[in-house]
Tab-separated table of C-alpha atoms in Angstrom:
chain	number	residue	atom	x	y	z
B	1	MET	CA	31.496	-4.813	-20.589
B	2	MET	CA	28.941	-5.758	-22.832
B	3	ARG	CA	24.877	-5.888	-21.166
B	4	GLU	CA	22.897	-9.046	-22.539
B	5	SER	CA	19.957	-7.658	-24.431
B	6	ILE	CA	16.964	-9.089	-23.320
B	7	GLN	CA	14.132	-10.951	-26.055
B	8	LEU	CA	10.855	-9.962	-25.276
B	9	PRO	CA	7.639	-11.950	-25.771
B	10	ILE	CA	5.949	-11.335	-28.588
B	11	ILE	CA	1.838	-11.930	-28.178
B	12	ASP	CA	-0.325	-12.067	-30.244
B	13	LEU	CA	-3.673	-10.868	-29.857
B	14	THR	CA	-6.002	-12.648	-32.445
B	15	SER	CA	-4.421	-16.511	-31.186
B	16	PRO	CA	-7.417	-18.412	-31.229
B	17	HIS	CA	-6.429	-19.646	-27.354
B	18	PRO	CA	-7.224	-16.935	-25.044
B	19	ILE	CA	-6.471	-19.019	-22.515
B	20	SER	CA	-3.389	-19.685	-23.954
B	21	THR	CA	-2.835	-16.103	-24.877
B	22	ALA	CA	-3.433	-14.681	-21.099
B	23	ARG	CA	-0.847	-17.804	-19.681
B	24	ALA	CA	1.546	-16.087	-21.782
B	25	ILE	CA	0.904	-12.694	-20.337
B	26	ARG	CA	1.172	-13.635	-17.725
B	27	GLN	CA	4.494	-15.432	-18.291
B	28	ALA	CA	5.898	-12.695	-19.702
B	29	CYS	CA	4.949	-10.229	-17.211
B	30	VAL	CA	6.433	-12.615	-14.278
B	31	ASP	CA	9.963	-13.002	-16.364
B	32	VAL	CA	10.841	-10.541	-17.910
B	33	GLY	CA	8.115	-7.548	-16.857
B	34	PHE	CA	7.075	-6.424	-20.650
B	35	PHE	CA	5.847	-7.389	-24.084
B	36	TYR	CA	5.333	-6.399	-27.303
B	37	LEU	CA	1.797	-7.078	-28.179
B	38	ILE	CA	0.958	-7.464	-31.822
B	39	ASN	CA	-2.369	-7.162	-33.677
B	40	HIS	CA	-3.922	-5.792	-31.129
B	41	GLY	CA	-6.781	-3.418	-32.774
B	42	VAL	CA	-5.710	-0.251	-31.600
B	43	ASP	CA	-5.161	2.246	-35.083
B	44	GLU	CA	-2.041	3.395	-34.707
B	45	LYS	CA	-3.407	7.618	-35.738
B	46	LEU	CA	-5.166	6.864	-31.827
B	47	PHE	CA	-2.112	6.035	-30.417
B	48	LYS	CA	-0.467	9.427	-31.687
B	49	LYS	CA	-3.095	11.268	-30.632
B	50	VAL	CA	-2.693	9.766	-27.040
B	51	LEU	CA	0.534	10.557	-27.078
B	52	GLU	CA	0.140	13.688	-28.612
B	53	GLN	CA	-2.284	14.765	-25.676
B	54	SER	CA	0.578	13.275	-23.469
B	55	LYS	CA	2.998	15.579	-23.581
B	56	LYS	CA	0.798	18.132	-23.383
B	57	PHE	CA	-0.324	16.893	-19.900
B	58	PHE	CA	3.268	15.702	-18.554
B	59	SER	CA	5.200	19.416	-20.110
B	60	LEU	CA	2.173	21.084	-17.968
B	61	PRO	CA	3.595	23.013	-14.431
B	62	LEU	CA	3.786	21.130	-11.316
B	63	GLU	CA	1.178	23.024	-9.605
B	64	ASP	CA	-1.365	21.896	-12.657
B	65	LYS	CA	-1.047	18.487	-12.074
B	66	MET	CA	-1.010	18.324	-8.778
B	67	LYS	CA	-4.858	19.865	-9.225
B	68	LEU	CA	-5.689	16.190	-10.189
B	69	VAL	CA	-2.810	13.964	-7.821
B	70	ARG	CA	-4.209	10.864	-7.289
B	71	ARG	CA	-7.339	9.845	-5.326
B	72	ASN	CA	-8.977	6.266	-5.094
B	73	HIS	CA	-6.586	5.110	-7.841
B	74	ARG	CA	-7.162	8.163	-10.363
B	75	GLY	CA	-5.412	11.218	-11.383
B	76	TYR	CA	-1.971	11.808	-11.696
B	77	THR	CA	1.275	10.686	-10.052
B	78	PRO	CA	4.159	12.625	-9.911
B	79	LEU	CA	7.821	12.020	-10.100
B	80	TYR	CA	8.554	9.758	-6.807
B	81	ALA	CA	5.564	8.611	-5.216
B	82	GLU	CA	5.533	5.410	-5.844
B	83	LYS	CA	7.614	2.588	-5.708
B	84	LEU	CA	6.613	0.047	-7.434
B	85	ASP	CA	9.625	-2.350	-6.049
B	86	THR	CA	9.810	-3.110	-2.419
B	87	SER	CA	12.492	-4.051	-1.957
B	88	SER	CA	14.673	-0.819	-4.340
B	89	THR	CA	16.643	1.373	-1.213
B	90	THR	CA	15.850	4.665	-4.095
B	91	GLN	CA	13.344	6.733	-3.076
B	92	GLY	CA	10.539	6.091	-5.289
B	93	ASP	CA	10.441	4.767	-9.325
B	94	SER	CA	11.120	8.286	-11.641
B	95	LYS	CA	8.255	8.315	-13.348
B	96	GLU	CA	5.278	10.108	-13.360
B	97	SER	CA	1.971	8.067	-14.032
B	98	PHE	CA	-1.793	9.449	-14.805
B	99	TYR	CA	-4.766	6.919	-13.954
B	100	ILE	CA	-7.645	5.846	-15.472
B	101	GLY	CA	-10.698	3.992	-14.429
B	102	SER	CA	-14.070	3.073	-15.873
B	103	LEU	CA	-15.882	5.271	-17.878
B	104	GLU	CA	-19.450	2.997	-18.534
B	105	GLY	CA	-22.054	4.439	-16.649
B	106	LYS	CA	-23.131	6.820	-13.786
B	107	SER	CA	-21.920	4.396	-11.769
B	108	VAL	CA	-19.210	5.726	-8.756
B	109	VAL	CA	-16.828	4.096	-9.260
B	110	SER	CA	-16.672	6.215	-13.467
B	111	ASN	CA	-17.447	9.049	-11.641
B	112	LEU	CA	-14.495	8.499	-9.661
B	113	ASN	CA	-11.943	9.947	-12.967
B	114	GLN	CA	-10.127	13.062	-12.418
B	115	TRP	CA	-9.690	15.211	-16.230
B	116	PRO	CA	-7.738	18.298	-16.925
B	117	GLU	CA	-10.410	21.373	-17.596
B	118	GLU	CA	-11.373	21.988	-21.347
B	119	GLU	CA	-9.962	25.022	-21.574
B	120	THR	CA	-6.230	23.941	-20.414
B	121	LEU	CA	-6.496	20.794	-22.588
B	122	PRO	CA	-9.287	20.083	-25.086
B	123	SER	CA	-8.982	16.825	-26.522
B	124	TRP	CA	-7.963	15.070	-23.639
B	125	ARG	CA	-10.534	13.562	-22.203
B	126	SER	CA	-11.953	12.499	-25.503
B	127	THR	CA	-8.621	11.128	-26.806
B	128	MET	CA	-7.526	9.031	-23.457
B	129	GLU	CA	-11.856	7.848	-22.725
B	130	ASP	CA	-10.872	6.316	-26.645
B	131	TYR	CA	-8.175	4.527	-26.157
B	132	HIS	CA	-9.617	3.547	-23.076
B	133	ARG	CA	-12.266	2.223	-24.651
B	134	ARG	CA	-10.376	0.413	-27.413
B	135	VAL	CA	-8.105	-0.848	-25.203
B	136	LEU	CA	-10.595	-2.551	-23.597
């Protein structure tokens, strides 16, 4: 049986119409769940660095990652710990995650982020902060 391929929506962030761009993103999330962003302004070198650092983090032993287990919506979430589709009968989602929030200022919100120790992953925090700022 051949599956029908899904055409992912392509959303151009250089559009001069921010409201229609926002509507297109919403519609893509509702209809498909995914979309491609083009002209987003994030450098390919930074993407590669984020991927490299992510591979290093997710390759750590589980006990090391669990030191950063998610609190206040920040930090590490292990396999099967989340179930985004509540109608699913599986035990949980087959994915690991790492959540980062606001970086700005000395507010309580920005201090909720958790970071691996510099000795373990010396470039993790600076790379993720750079990426987070760039994406925003």
